[in-house]
Every structure is written in structure tokens, then in C-alpha cells.
Short mmCIF file of C-alpha atoms (C1' of nucleotides) in Angstrom, two decimals:
data_model
loop_
_atom_site.label_atom_id
_atom_site.label_comp_id
_atom_site.label_asym_id
_atom_site.label_seq_id
_atom_site.Cartn_x
_atom_site.Cartn_y
_atom_site.Cartn_z
CA MET A 100 -3.38 25.53 -10.23
CA LYS A 101 -1.87 24.22 -7.07
CA ARG A 102 1.78 23.70 -6.79
CA LEU A 103 4.10 22.03 -4.39
CA THR A 104 6.02 24.96 -3.01
CA GLY A 105 9.70 24.47 -3.43
CA ALA A 106 11.76 21.36 -3.32
CA SER A 107 12.03 19.14 -0.30
CA ALA A 108 14.89 17.11 1.07
CA GLY A 109 16.55 14.55 -1.10
CA GLY A 110 18.15 14.62 -4.49
CA LYS A 111 17.51 17.83 -6.32
CA ALA A 112 19.07 16.72 -9.55
CA GLY A 113 18.77 18.62 -12.76
CA VAL A 114 17.29 22.05 -13.17
CA ASN A 115 15.27 23.56 -10.34
CA GLY A 116 11.67 24.69 -10.55
CA GLY A 117 12.99 28.05 -11.52
CA ASP A 118 11.20 31.03 -10.06
CA GLU A 119 11.30 30.47 -6.32
CA PRO A 120 14.10 31.14 -3.90
CA PRO A 121 15.58 28.04 -2.33
CA GLU A 122 14.36 27.07 1.13
CA THR A 123 10.73 28.09 0.84
CA GLN A 124 8.19 27.97 3.64
CA THR A 125 7.20 24.36 3.02
CA ILE A 126 7.35 21.89 5.86
CA VAL A 127 10.78 20.48 5.36
CA GLY A 128 11.80 16.95 6.16
CA LEU A 129 9.10 15.46 4.00
CA THR A 130 9.93 13.70 0.81
CA THR A 131 8.17 14.90 -2.29
CA HIS A 132 6.26 11.69 -2.82
CA GLU A 133 5.01 11.84 0.75
CA GLU A 134 3.67 15.31 0.16
CA VAL A 135 2.07 14.26 -3.10
CA TYR A 136 0.61 11.28 -1.28
CA ARG A 137 -1.03 13.40 1.38
CA ARG A 138 -2.42 15.78 -1.14
CA LEU A 139 -3.94 13.04 -3.26
CA ARG A 140 -5.18 11.26 -0.19
CA GLU A 141 -7.05 14.35 0.91
CA GLN A 142 -8.55 14.82 -2.51
CA ILE A 143 -9.81 11.27 -2.48
CA LEU A 144 -10.96 11.33 1.12
CA TYR A 145 -12.98 14.47 0.75
CA GLY A 146 -14.32 13.73 -2.65
CA GLY A 147 -12.14 15.96 -4.77
CA ILE A 148 -11.87 13.20 -7.34
CA LYS A 149 -15.06 11.61 -8.55
CA PRO A 150 -15.33 7.82 -8.54
CA GLY A 151 -14.71 6.33 -11.91
CA SER A 152 -12.67 9.27 -13.07
CA ALA A 153 -9.21 8.36 -14.25
CA VAL A 154 -5.99 9.95 -13.09
CA THR A 155 -2.75 9.97 -15.02
CA LEU A 156 0.77 10.14 -13.72
CA ARG A 157 1.92 12.94 -15.96
CA GLY A 158 -1.32 14.80 -15.47
CA LEU A 159 -0.96 14.82 -11.71
CA ALA A 160 2.72 15.63 -12.03
CA ASP A 161 1.99 18.70 -14.11
CA GLU A 162 -0.81 19.73 -11.79
CA LEU A 163 1.52 19.64 -8.81
CA SER A 164 4.60 20.84 -10.71
CA VAL A 165 6.68 17.84 -9.81
CA SER A 166 8.25 15.16 -11.90
CA PRO A 167 6.22 12.02 -12.58
CA MET A 168 8.47 9.99 -10.31
CA PRO A 169 7.16 10.97 -6.87
CA VAL A 170 3.64 10.80 -8.28
CA ARG A 171 4.30 7.23 -9.29
CA GLU A 172 5.25 6.30 -5.77
CA ALA A 173 2.34 8.13 -4.22
CA VAL A 174 -0.13 6.56 -6.61
CA ARG A 175 1.37 3.14 -6.09
CA ARG A 176 0.89 3.57 -2.39
CA LEU A 177 -2.71 4.65 -2.76
CA ILE A 178 -3.37 1.65 -4.97
CA ALA A 179 -1.97 -0.60 -2.28
CA GLU A 180 -4.30 1.08 0.21
CA ARG A 181 -7.20 0.46 -2.15
CA ALA A 182 -7.94 4.14 -2.47
CA LEU A 183 -7.14 3.93 -6.16
CA LEU A 184 -7.72 1.07 -8.53
CA LEU A 185 -5.27 -0.18 -11.12
CA GLN A 186 -7.31 -1.41 -14.05
CA ASP A 187 -6.29 -4.11 -16.46
CA ASN A 188 -5.38 -1.43 -18.97
CA ARG A 189 -2.87 -0.29 -16.37
CA ARG A 190 -4.81 2.90 -16.04
CA VAL A 191 -5.59 4.26 -12.64
CA MET A 192 -8.92 5.46 -11.38
CA VAL A 193 -10.91 5.96 -8.22
CA ALA A 194 -12.54 2.64 -7.52
CA PRO A 195 -16.25 2.40 -8.24
CA MET A 196 -18.56 1.13 -5.53
CA THR A 197 -20.51 -2.07 -5.71
CA ARG A 198 -23.15 -3.30 -3.38
CA GLU A 199 -20.85 -6.09 -2.19
CA THR A 200 -17.95 -3.78 -1.43
CA PHE A 201 -20.28 -1.41 0.32
CA GLU A 202 -21.67 -4.15 2.50
CA GLN A 203 -18.21 -5.40 3.41
CA ILE A 204 -17.00 -1.94 4.31
CA LEU A 205 -20.04 -1.51 6.53
CA PHE A 206 -19.28 -4.78 8.29
CA ALA A 207 -15.62 -3.98 8.78
CA ARG A 208 -16.40 -0.54 10.14
CA ARG A 209 -18.87 -1.93 12.66
CA ALA A 210 -16.39 -4.58 13.70
CA LEU A 211 -13.46 -2.25 14.23
CA GLU A 212 -14.49 1.31 14.92
CA PRO A 213 -16.61 0.89 18.05
CA GLU A 214 -13.78 -1.14 19.53
CA LEU A 215 -11.30 1.55 18.65
CA ALA A 216 -13.46 4.15 20.35
CA ALA A 217 -13.77 1.99 23.44
CA ARG A 218 -10.02 1.58 23.62
CA ALA A 219 -9.58 5.31 23.38
CA LEU A 220 -12.01 5.98 26.18
CA ALA A 221 -9.64 5.42 29.07
CA LYS A 222 -7.00 7.68 27.57
CA LEU A 223 -9.28 10.60 26.82
CA THR A 224 -8.61 13.63 28.97
CA LYS A 225 -11.04 16.43 29.67
CA SER A 226 -9.28 18.64 27.16
CA ASP A 227 -9.38 15.90 24.55
CA ILE A 228 -13.12 15.68 24.93
CA ALA A 229 -13.40 19.45 24.79
CA ALA A 230 -11.45 19.47 21.53
CA ILE A 231 -13.67 16.77 20.12
CA GLU A 232 -16.71 18.77 21.12
CA ALA A 233 -15.31 21.75 19.27
CA VAL A 234 -14.91 19.63 16.17
CA ASP A 235 -18.49 18.48 16.54
CA ARG A 236 -19.65 22.09 16.66
CA SER A 237 -17.81 22.76 13.41
CA ILE A 238 -19.62 19.75 11.97
CA ASP A 239 -22.91 21.37 12.84
CA THR A 240 -21.82 24.65 11.31
CA ALA A 241 -20.76 23.02 8.06
CA MET A 242 -23.92 20.95 8.00
CA ARG A 243 -26.19 23.96 8.35
CA ALA A 244 -24.18 25.86 5.77
CA GLY A 245 -24.47 22.99 3.33
CA ASP A 246 -20.68 22.86 3.12
CA THR A 247 -20.21 19.27 2.09
CA GLU A 248 -16.42 19.22 2.04
CA GLY A 249 -16.22 21.05 5.33
CA TYR A 250 -18.62 18.55 6.81
CA MET A 251 -16.58 15.63 5.57
CA ARG A 252 -13.30 17.04 6.84
CA ALA A 253 -14.78 17.73 10.25
CA ASN A 254 -16.49 14.37 10.40
CA TYR A 255 -13.21 12.64 9.60
CA GLN A 256 -11.48 14.67 12.27
CA PHE A 257 -14.15 13.84 14.81
CA HIS A 258 -13.82 10.10 14.32
CA PHE A 259 -10.07 9.91 14.09
CA ALA A 260 -9.48 12.31 16.92
CA ILE A 261 -11.12 9.62 19.03
CA TYR A 262 -9.59 6.61 17.33
CA ARG A 263 -6.07 7.95 17.41
CA LYS A 264 -6.30 8.42 21.15
CA SER A 265 -6.55 4.65 21.43
CA GLU A 266 -2.93 4.53 20.25
CA ALA A 267 -3.86 1.30 18.49
CA TRP A 268 -1.94 2.23 15.38
CA THR A 269 -2.35 -1.06 13.63
CA LEU A 270 -6.12 -0.94 13.90
CA VAL A 271 -6.24 2.76 13.09
CA ALA A 272 -4.33 2.06 9.90
CA LEU A 273 -6.85 -0.58 8.91
CA VAL A 274 -9.71 1.78 9.51
CA GLU A 275 -8.03 4.60 7.61
CA SER A 276 -7.68 2.33 4.63
CA ILE A 277 -11.40 1.60 4.84
CA TRP A 278 -12.28 5.27 5.00
CA LEU A 279 -10.21 5.92 1.91
CA GLN A 280 -12.36 3.45 0.07
CA PHE A 281 -15.73 4.99 0.79
CA GLY A 282 -14.70 8.63 0.98
CA PRO A 283 -15.58 9.50 -2.60
CA PHE A 284 -19.05 8.02 -2.19
CA MET A 285 -19.80 9.98 0.91
CA ARG A 286 -19.27 13.07 -1.16
CA MET A 287 -21.56 11.79 -3.86
CA ALA A 288 -24.21 10.88 -1.33
CA TYR A 289 -24.19 14.24 0.40
CA GLY A 290 -23.98 16.02 -2.90
CA ARG A 291 -27.18 14.32 -3.89
CA ILE A 292 -29.11 14.33 -0.64
CA GLY A 293 -27.61 17.29 1.10
CA THR A 294 -26.16 17.53 4.57
CA SER A 295 -29.19 19.01 6.27
CA THR A 296 -30.99 15.75 6.95
CA ILE A 297 -28.11 14.15 8.84
CA GLU A 298 -29.06 13.12 12.31
CA ASP A 299 -26.34 13.68 14.84
CA HIS A 300 -25.21 10.67 16.83
CA HIS A 301 -22.09 12.51 17.88
CA GLU A 302 -23.90 14.07 20.81
CA PHE A 303 -24.50 10.62 22.26
CA ALA A 304 -20.88 9.73 21.69
CA ILE A 305 -19.72 12.85 23.49
CA SER A 306 -21.97 12.28 26.47
CA ALA A 307 -20.81 8.67 26.61
CA MET A 308 -17.22 9.87 26.70
CA LYS A 309 -18.05 12.29 29.48
CA LYS A 310 -19.73 9.52 31.45
CA GLY A 311 -16.87 7.15 30.65
CA SER A 312 -19.29 4.54 29.48
CA ALA A 313 -17.67 2.22 26.97
CA ALA A 314 -20.90 0.44 26.15
CA ASP A 315 -22.70 3.67 25.31
CA LEU A 316 -19.78 4.92 23.27
CA ARG A 317 -19.74 1.72 21.24
CA LYS A 318 -23.43 2.05 20.66
CA ALA A 319 -23.14 5.68 19.58
CA ILE A 320 -20.33 4.99 17.13
CA ASP A 321 -22.14 2.00 15.74
CA ALA A 322 -25.29 4.04 15.24
CA ASP A 323 -23.31 6.79 13.55
CA ILE A 324 -21.75 4.29 11.17
CA GLY A 325 -25.06 2.72 10.41
CA GLN A 326 -26.66 6.01 9.60
CA GLY A 327 -23.80 7.46 7.58
CA MET A 328 -23.40 4.32 5.54
CA GLY A 329 -27.15 4.12 5.14
CA PHE A 330 -27.00 7.45 3.37
CA ILE A 331 -24.36 6.23 0.99
CA GLY A 332 -26.22 3.06 0.36
CA GLU A 333 -29.42 4.81 -0.53
CA ALA A 334 -27.88 7.55 -2.60
CA VAL A 335 -25.23 5.67 -4.50
CA LEU A 336 -26.50 2.16 -4.83
CA SER A 337 -30.18 2.82 -5.39
CA ARG A 338 -30.11 2.04 -9.07
CA ALA A 339 -26.88 0.14 -9.76
CA GLY A 340 -26.12 -3.35 -8.44
CA MET B 285 20.96 -17.06 -6.44
CA LYS B 286 17.47 -16.65 -7.69
CA ARG B 287 16.79 -14.65 -10.74
CA LEU B 288 13.78 -13.32 -12.49
CA THR B 289 13.91 -15.25 -15.73
CA GLY B 290 13.91 -12.91 -18.63
CA ALA B 291 12.25 -9.62 -19.12
CA SER B 292 8.53 -9.15 -19.01
CA ALA B 293 6.23 -6.81 -20.83
CA GLY B 294 6.97 -3.15 -20.81
CA GLY B 295 9.91 -0.99 -21.67
CA LYS B 296 13.09 -2.93 -22.21
CA ALA B 297 15.29 0.07 -22.66
CA GLY B 298 19.04 -0.04 -22.76
CA VAL B 299 21.12 -3.18 -22.85
CA ASN B 300 19.40 -6.48 -22.20
CA GLY B 301 20.33 -8.93 -19.48
CA GLY B 302 22.59 -10.51 -22.03
CA ASP B 303 22.69 -14.26 -21.92
CA GLU B 304 19.09 -15.34 -22.38
CA PRO B 305 17.04 -15.64 -25.52
CA PRO B 306 14.08 -13.29 -25.72
CA GLU B 307 10.68 -14.64 -24.78
CA THR B 308 11.62 -16.96 -21.98
CA GLN B 309 9.26 -19.29 -20.16
CA THR B 310 8.17 -16.77 -17.55
CA ILE B 311 4.49 -16.11 -17.03
CA VAL B 312 3.99 -13.24 -19.39
CA GLY B 313 1.56 -10.41 -18.87
CA LEU B 314 2.93 -9.55 -15.47
CA THR B 315 4.90 -6.42 -14.89
CA THR B 316 8.29 -6.82 -13.38
CA HIS B 317 7.43 -4.99 -10.21
CA GLU B 318 4.40 -7.21 -9.74
CA GLU B 319 6.60 -10.27 -9.96
CA VAL B 320 9.10 -8.76 -7.57
CA TYR B 321 6.23 -7.89 -5.25
CA ARG B 322 4.94 -11.45 -5.17
CA ARG B 323 8.37 -12.84 -4.55
CA LEU B 324 9.07 -10.49 -1.68
CA ARG B 325 5.61 -11.01 -0.31
CA GLU B 326 6.17 -14.74 -0.17
CA GLN B 327 9.52 -14.32 1.49
CA ILE B 328 7.93 -12.15 4.15
CA LEU B 329 4.83 -14.27 4.56
CA TYR B 330 6.74 -17.49 5.05
CA GLY B 331 9.51 -16.06 7.11
CA GLY B 332 12.26 -15.89 4.54
CA ILE B 333 13.26 -12.52 5.92
CA LYS B 334 13.80 -12.20 9.63
CA PRO B 335 12.10 -9.37 11.52
CA GLY B 336 14.39 -6.48 12.16
CA SER B 337 16.61 -7.33 9.23
CA ALA B 338 17.00 -4.55 6.75
CA VAL B 339 16.51 -4.79 3.04
CA THR B 340 18.04 -2.49 0.47
CA LEU B 341 16.74 -1.56 -2.93
CA ARG B 342 19.93 -2.24 -4.79
CA GLY B 343 20.55 -5.40 -2.82
CA LEU B 344 17.22 -6.88 -3.76
CA ALA B 345 17.63 -5.67 -7.31
CA ASP B 346 20.93 -7.51 -7.67
CA GLU B 347 19.52 -10.58 -6.01
CA LEU B 348 16.69 -10.74 -8.52
CA SER B 349 18.72 -9.43 -11.47
CA VAL B 350 16.40 -6.52 -12.13
CA SER B 351 16.95 -2.82 -11.99
CA PRO B 352 16.25 -1.02 -8.73
CA MET B 353 13.16 0.58 -10.22
CA PRO B 354 10.63 -2.27 -10.01
CA VAL B 355 12.03 -3.13 -6.61
CA ARG B 356 11.25 0.39 -5.49
CA GLU B 357 7.65 0.04 -6.49
CA ALA B 358 7.28 -3.39 -4.94
CA VAL B 359 8.85 -2.26 -1.69
CA ARG B 360 6.73 0.86 -1.62
CA ARG B 361 3.66 -1.29 -1.99
CA LEU B 362 4.73 -3.62 0.80
CA ILE B 363 5.37 -0.64 3.03
CA ALA B 364 1.84 0.58 2.35
CA GLU B 365 0.55 -2.86 3.28
CA ARG B 366 2.55 -2.68 6.50
CA ALA B 367 4.57 -5.74 5.61
CA LEU B 368 7.69 -3.63 5.57
CA LEU B 369 8.54 -0.66 7.71
CA LEU B 370 10.12 2.56 6.51
CA GLN B 371 12.29 3.83 9.31
CA ASP B 372 13.16 7.43 10.00
CA ASN B 373 16.55 6.84 8.43
CA ARG B 374 14.59 5.99 5.28
CA ARG B 375 15.86 2.49 5.55
CA VAL B 376 13.50 -0.39 5.09
CA MET B 377 13.13 -3.40 7.33
CA VAL B 378 10.69 -6.05 8.37
CA ALA B 379 8.65 -4.53 11.13
CA PRO B 380 9.41 -5.72 14.64
CA MET B 381 6.56 -6.99 16.79
CA THR B 382 5.38 -5.32 19.94
CA ARG B 383 2.90 -6.60 22.43
CA GLU B 384 0.44 -3.90 21.42
CA THR B 385 0.65 -4.68 17.73
CA PHE B 386 0.32 -8.35 18.48
CA GLU B 387 -2.78 -7.81 20.55
CA GLN B 388 -4.38 -5.65 17.88
CA ILE B 389 -3.68 -8.15 15.16
CA LEU B 390 -5.24 -10.85 17.29
CA PHE B 391 -8.34 -8.73 17.77
CA ALA B 392 -8.65 -7.88 14.09
CA ARG B 393 -8.23 -11.51 13.07
CA ARG B 394 -10.94 -12.64 15.46
CA ALA B 395 -13.24 -9.91 14.25
CA LEU B 396 -12.83 -10.59 10.57
CA GLU B 397 -11.74 -14.14 9.80
CA PRO B 398 -14.58 -16.16 11.36
CA GLU B 399 -17.01 -13.90 9.51
CA LEU B 400 -15.15 -14.47 6.28
CA ALA B 401 -15.32 -18.21 6.77
CA ALA B 402 -19.03 -18.04 7.50
CA ARG B 403 -19.61 -16.06 4.33
CA ALA B 404 -17.72 -18.64 2.35
CA LEU B 405 -19.73 -21.49 3.75
CA ALA B 406 -22.71 -21.23 1.42
CA LYS B 407 -20.51 -21.10 -1.64
CA LEU B 408 -18.35 -24.10 -0.78
CA THR B 409 -18.90 -27.07 -3.05
CA LYS B 410 -18.08 -30.66 -2.23
CA SER B 411 -14.96 -30.48 -4.34
CA ASP B 412 -13.88 -27.26 -2.64
CA ILE B 413 -14.10 -28.98 0.71
CA ALA B 414 -12.21 -31.96 -0.66
CA ALA B 415 -9.44 -29.67 -1.87
CA ILE B 416 -9.30 -27.98 1.50
CA GLU B 417 -9.06 -31.37 3.17
CA ALA B 418 -6.15 -32.23 0.92
CA VAL B 419 -4.39 -29.04 1.99
CA ASP B 420 -5.04 -29.98 5.60
CA ARG B 421 -3.37 -33.35 5.04
CA SER B 422 -0.32 -31.61 3.63
CA ILE B 423 -0.32 -29.49 6.76
CA ASP B 424 -0.13 -32.65 8.85
CA THR B 425 2.65 -34.00 6.69
CA ALA B 426 4.72 -30.85 7.00
CA MET B 427 4.02 -30.68 10.71
CA ARG B 428 5.24 -34.20 11.35
CA ALA B 429 8.27 -33.63 9.17
CA GLY B 430 9.13 -30.48 11.08
CA ASP B 431 9.03 -28.56 7.81
CA THR B 432 8.25 -25.10 9.13
CA GLU B 433 8.04 -23.30 5.82
CA GLY B 434 5.94 -26.05 4.29
CA TYR B 435 3.64 -25.87 7.25
CA MET B 436 3.26 -22.13 6.94
CA ARG B 437 2.57 -22.26 3.21
CA ALA B 438 -0.04 -24.95 3.66
CA ASN B 439 -1.61 -23.20 6.62
CA TYR B 440 -1.90 -20.01 4.61
CA GLN B 441 -3.45 -21.94 1.75
CA PHE B 442 -5.91 -23.61 4.07
CA HIS B 443 -7.21 -20.38 5.49
CA PHE B 444 -7.34 -18.39 2.28
CA ALA B 445 -8.80 -21.22 0.26
CA ILE B 446 -11.78 -20.82 2.55
CA TYR B 447 -11.76 -17.04 2.78
CA ARG B 448 -11.44 -16.48 -0.93
CA LYS B 449 -14.51 -18.57 -1.54
CA SER B 450 -16.47 -15.89 0.27
CA GLU B 451 -15.73 -13.63 -2.69
CA ALA B 452 -15.60 -10.81 -0.17
CA TRP B 453 -12.53 -9.28 -1.77
CA THR B 454 -12.46 -6.16 0.31
CA LEU B 455 -12.40 -8.10 3.55
CA VAL B 456 -9.99 -10.66 2.17
CA ALA B 457 -7.60 -7.85 1.29
CA LEU B 458 -7.78 -6.53 4.84
CA VAL B 459 -7.03 -9.96 6.24
CA GLU B 460 -4.16 -10.53 3.84
CA SER B 461 -2.60 -7.31 5.01
CA ILE B 462 -2.88 -8.55 8.56
CA TRP B 463 -1.27 -11.88 7.74
CA LEU B 464 1.63 -10.08 6.11
CA GLN B 465 2.26 -8.36 9.39
CA PHE B 466 2.55 -11.40 11.59
CA GLY B 467 4.00 -13.84 9.05
CA PRO B 468 7.62 -13.38 10.04
CA PHE B 469 6.80 -14.01 13.70
CA MET B 470 5.00 -17.21 12.98
CA ARG B 471 8.23 -18.45 11.52
CA MET B 472 10.16 -17.33 14.55
CA ALA B 473 7.67 -18.97 16.86
CA TYR B 474 7.69 -22.31 15.11
CA GLY B 475 11.41 -22.18 14.68
CA ARG B 476 11.72 -21.88 18.42
CA ILE B 477 8.98 -24.18 19.61
CA GLY B 478 8.67 -26.54 16.70
CA THR B 479 5.62 -27.57 14.77
CA SER B 480 4.98 -30.84 16.55
CA THR B 481 2.98 -29.42 19.43
CA ILE B 482 0.41 -27.70 17.27
CA GLU B 483 -3.09 -28.81 17.98
CA ASP B 484 -5.24 -29.12 14.92
CA HIS B 485 -8.44 -27.14 14.90
CA HIS B 486 -8.73 -27.61 11.18
CA GLU B 487 -10.50 -30.91 11.64
CA PHE B 488 -13.32 -29.14 13.44
CA ALA B 489 -13.46 -26.54 10.70
CA ILE B 490 -13.71 -29.20 8.02
CA SER B 491 -16.46 -31.10 9.78
CA ALA B 492 -18.32 -27.83 10.31
CA MET B 493 -18.05 -27.13 6.59
CA LYS B 494 -19.38 -30.59 5.82
CA LYS B 495 -22.27 -30.08 8.19
CA GLY B 496 -22.85 -26.62 6.82
CA SER B 497 -22.84 -25.17 10.31
CA ALA B 498 -21.79 -21.54 10.28
CA ALA B 499 -21.68 -21.29 14.04
CA ASP B 500 -19.34 -24.25 14.37
CA LEU B 501 -17.14 -22.98 11.57
CA ARG B 502 -16.82 -19.61 13.25
CA LYS B 503 -15.92 -21.31 16.48
CA ALA B 504 -13.31 -23.50 14.81
CA ILE B 505 -11.64 -20.63 13.01
CA ASP B 506 -11.67 -18.55 16.16
CA ALA B 507 -10.08 -21.36 18.13
CA ASP B 508 -7.45 -21.84 15.46
CA ILE B 509 -6.59 -18.16 15.53
CA GLY B 510 -6.42 -18.14 19.29
CA GLN B 511 -4.07 -21.07 19.37
CA GLY B 512 -1.81 -19.98 16.54
CA MET B 513 -1.48 -16.49 17.89
CA GLY B 514 -0.95 -17.87 21.36
CA PHE B 515 2.11 -19.62 20.06
CA ILE B 516 3.50 -16.45 18.62
CA GLY B 517 2.72 -14.55 21.77
CA GLU B 518 4.53 -16.99 23.99
CA ALA B 519 7.51 -17.51 21.77
CA VAL B 520 8.17 -14.02 20.52
CA LEU B 521 6.94 -11.73 23.23
CA SER B 522 7.99 -13.68 26.30
CA ARG B 523 10.88 -11.41 27.11
CA ALA B 524 10.38 -8.18 25.21
CA GLY B 525 7.57 -5.73 25.89
"C1'" DG C 170 -23.10 10.29 -43.92
"C1'" DG C 171 -21.49 6.40 -40.96
"C1'" DC C 172 -17.90 3.17 -40.30
"C1'" DT C 173 -13.20 1.43 -40.42
"C1'" DC C 174 -8.41 1.71 -40.44
"C1'" DG C 175 -4.01 3.84 -39.57
"C1'" DA C 176 -1.00 7.42 -37.76
"C1'" DA C 177 0.05 10.38 -33.90
"C1'" DA C 178 -0.26 11.41 -29.18
"C1'" DT C 179 -0.75 9.80 -24.51
"C1'" DT C 180 0.33 6.69 -20.83
"C1'" DG C 181 2.53 3.18 -17.82
"C1'" DT C 182 6.83 0.77 -17.11
"C1'" DG C 183 11.71 0.16 -16.76
"C1'" DA C 184 16.64 1.83 -16.93
"C1'" DT C 185 20.01 5.03 -15.92
"C1'" DC C 186 21.99 9.09 -14.01
"C1'" DA C 187 22.63 12.68 -10.29
"C1'" DC C 188 22.81 13.99 -5.65
"C1'" DA C 189 22.21 14.49 -0.53
"C1'" DT C 190 22.35 11.76 3.37
"C1'" DT C 191 23.79 8.02 6.12
"C1'" DC C 192 26.46 4.14 7.44
"C1'" DG C 193 30.93 1.91 8.16
"C1'" DA C 194 35.71 1.25 8.40
"C1'" DC C 195 39.97 2.94 9.24
"C1'" DC C 196 42.90 6.02 11.36
"C1'" DT C 197 44.67 9.21 14.71
"C1'" DA C 198 45.00 11.44 19.27
"C1'" DG C 199 44.85 10.84 24.24
"C1'" DC D 151 43.56 0.35 24.44
"C1'" DT D 152 39.68 3.27 23.85
"C1'" DA D 153 37.17 7.35 22.09
"C1'" DG D 154 36.49 10.60 18.49
"C1'" DG D 155 36.85 11.97 13.78
"C1'" DT D 156 37.41 11.65 8.77
"C1'" DC D 157 36.88 9.77 4.32
"C1'" DG D 158 34.84 6.49 1.20
"C1'" DA D 159 31.11 3.38 0.03
"C1'" DA D 160 26.32 2.46 0.01
"C1'" DT D 161 21.54 3.92 0.06
"C1'" DG D 162 17.12 6.41 -0.83
"C1'" DT D 163 15.11 9.95 -3.65
"C1'" DG D 164 14.18 12.53 -7.74
"C1'" DA D 165 14.80 13.54 -12.80
"C1'" DT D 166 15.17 12.17 -17.34
"C1'" DC D 167 15.24 9.11 -21.18
"C1'" DA D 168 13.50 5.03 -23.85
"C1'" DC D 169 10.03 2.03 -25.32
"C1'" DA D 170 5.72 -0.78 -25.82
"C1'" DA D 171 0.90 -0.65 -25.51
"C1'" DT D 172 -3.17 1.65 -25.48
"C1'" DT D 173 -6.07 5.30 -26.64
"C1'" DT D 174 -7.52 9.05 -29.66
"C1'" DC D 175 -8.54 11.32 -33.61
"C1'" DG D 176 -8.80 12.25 -38.38
"C1'" DA D 177 -8.66 10.69 -43.18
"C1'" DG D 178 -10.36 7.57 -46.47
"C1'" DC D 179 -13.65 4.13 -48.14
"C1'" DC D 180 -18.16 2.00 -48.75
#
DNA sequence: GGCTCGAAATTGTGATCACATTCGACCTAG
DNA sequence: CTAGGTCGAATGTGATCACAATTTCGAGCC
């Protein structure tokens, strides 16, 4: 069972966790709900929580050994970002995917992500590109090993390492929200199909970055989106509407 | 001073407000924080809160005669939607506008909103169009009267009456988040320039809807965005970077 | 034996308290 | 008169309690 090591800044009212010395090795300066948020966000993004499965405030609180309060705030935030869905029963779950939602996410990604990559292009240094290449190699490794979560983490890093270089924070935030919404389904898709059949458009993207060609980079990103989302579409939406 | 009339569903622990009979005329079924959220959202969207001005949890709670708790959740949600900004001091304010943010919002609007309108086109009935025309007339009225807030409300209604008809909820949610981010600046812009000089692209949009021409509708919406955002750009960003 | 109804447990929501940090005003020293 | 410092008020964060609504599960009835 994971636990949030030690208390962070802010009010430490009431009894302490108990068995740990104060001032543990946690990254200080973060509020507890922020830490809970990041942890949940990762779990959702990399498929740790299956779509349709419900989460409860007290359950998560126990799991992370914190009080329900910071969990409430983290969950509320994730609901606002559409990573979680608040049902009419006021219960919280990972949102299921419909064909319509899927299609809209695909459109939004194609509209925003190639642009983001193009904006990043001018600001990419040699060492940035080298780092991105390294990430791409770890994608290949994970892919060949059949390590789905590793693949997803690396794939996320690959894309956002580029996008963040654009320094277009407003757009990056929009795209991150979109990724949160289809993350769980990526996991389902690769869990069903496997990672071995993925064709790699990242090579084209990297060579486009090296050439400094915005048009080629847009094309590569767009192709990558189309293929990745195609997988999800086939695997997840084949039977349901 | 506004107040949230009566208590809503959910725990009513401790002493009651005091002076009101139970079961007041409020819309029941809504949680308190949801109601607070909508109220704050409106204030932000229509410029009731000036950019850069700070809001406090207890301040808002007193203003609405609720406990700080639902305000916390509402504010947290608005922060996640980027309508409010959590500073390093952990204080909350309406986000200021920078040239970069402005430019990104403009891009995202142009990428998403014409598409949304085009998707709505097929589902628009005669009566829908008539209703939208009525909203457009109220825009004219407010414009001539110099009623900035009325103009903004009606303008918002005009756009989202169309967009919502697309039933593309995922995309609509993205666009709503974007509108929340530039709402306050629209108010500033019109407060400075006035509403009288606004050219009306809505007529073109309406005639495009009547003709059923998706291409024309896209063009009209795009032109409307360009003009509206141009106003904000000139008025708000003329001096600051 | 399958179904229904009711009691107990679980869950989300709101209120209140506790505390560390930060902001602001007032005061004092130069 | 200005700059620096100190103390009090205000604020965000987390914990705990209270309560209504929903869910869950087991006992009783047909």
C-alpha cells in the first residue's frame, strides 16, 4: 500500500501520522492535495484505474494515508479537468468512452497538437532533440518488452517534451486535459492488442525537428495521433456505440 | 448583498442560517458548491470581477452567506478551469492577460468554434434559428443602450446556443473553459471602447444557418472571433506586453 | 427457493476547529 | 520624514464531526 510520506506544509492539526520522524524526504513546498492530485492524475493517465470503475473519497484517503479533505480537493480538480466523472448519484468514476467523445477528442488533438509542435520547433535546441530521441528509444524498449505502462509513460513524455518547449502554456493545458480523458482507454487498447504492432511515426517527427521543417513535423504528429487514436477506436469502440 | 437563499440538499449540520423558513424557493437538487460555482462563474464570465483583483474564501463565503467549505470547492474547480489563478502565495485572483495567452486563446477559438458551429448546423431546427435570432436582437438592443454586461450575456448566449446544438459536449467544454479565460478582458475592452463600434457578424452567421451553408457559417464565426478578439487585443494589450 | 423490504454501513456534502503562513498597520529608530 | 521591524488580523490548508442519501446485505415472506 502506497503512502504519502510525511506531512507537507500547511496546517498539521490534530494527531500526526504517528510512526515517522518529522521532516521526511518528501518534496516539501507542495500541499497535500497537490500531491494527491499528481498521484491520481498519473494513475488515470497511465491506466492505473480502469474506466467505469468507481473511486471513493475515503477509500483513496485510506490508500494514501491522508485525511479525506485533500482527496476531495484533488478529485474535484480532476472532475473539472474531465479526467473523472461525477455521476448523478454523486459518485465518482473514470469516465467511460463513447464514440462521440472519442471522435471529438480526435478532432481536438489534430487541431491543437500539430500546431503546438510547430510552435516548439523554433525553440528546440540540439540537446532538446537529443533528449527527445532518448525518450523515443525508451519507447522502443518498452514496446518490444510489452511494457504497456512504460510505453504510455514514455509516449506521454515524448509528446509533452515537445509541446512544453512551445511555452504555449494555455494550449498545453488544453491538450493535457484532453490526454487525461483518453488515457485510460489507451491502456485498454494496448492491453488488448499489445504494443508490438505500433508503427513508429516518432522517427519522422525527430527527423523533421532536425531538419527544422514545421510542415513535416505537423504531418508526423498528425499521423501519430491518427494511428494511436485508431488503435483506441478499434479496440475499445468495436462493439459498443 | 446577495445571498444564497436557504440551504440546499446535503448535510445541514450545526446551527441553521436562522431567519428563513426551511424549504425556500431555491432550485433544489443542486449542491451548495455547485450554486456557488455558477454564481462565481457568471461573475467572471461577464466581468463582475476585475482581472488582477484577489478573491478570498472567507470573503466570498460571507458575501454569499455560506460556509467557506463550498466556496473552497467552487474556487478549486474554477482554478482547474483556468478561470481563476492560484498564485505562489496561495492567494487566488482572476488571471491577468498576457499577449501570449491572448494569442493562444485566439488560435484555440479559431480552431474549435467554427467547427462546433458547423457540427451544430445539421441539427438546427427552424425554431432554434428563430430563438438565436431573438438573442441577436437583444444583442443589438444592449449594444445600442451601451449595456456592456447585457451585451456580454447575450453574446455568450448567442454563441453557445449554437455550439450546444452540436451536442459535442467534450468540445463545448473545452470552448467554455476558453471563454472563462478571456471573459474579464472582454468587459475591460468594452468598458474602455464602448459597445457602439462593434460590427455585427452575427447577421452573416444567421443567414448562413438559414441557407444551411457550413462553409459560410464557419467563415462568419471566424470573422466574429477575429473581430471580438481584436477589440480585446487593442484595448487591453496596447501598453502591456 | 426467489423476491421484497428494512436495517446497517458506506459515501458525498457541509460546518467548524486548529494551525502555519502571509499580509497590513502601527510604531520606533535614525 | 523615511526605512525597518514587530505584532495582530486575515487567509489557505488540513482534520474532524455531523448528517442526508444512497447503496448493500441479510432476514422474512410468499
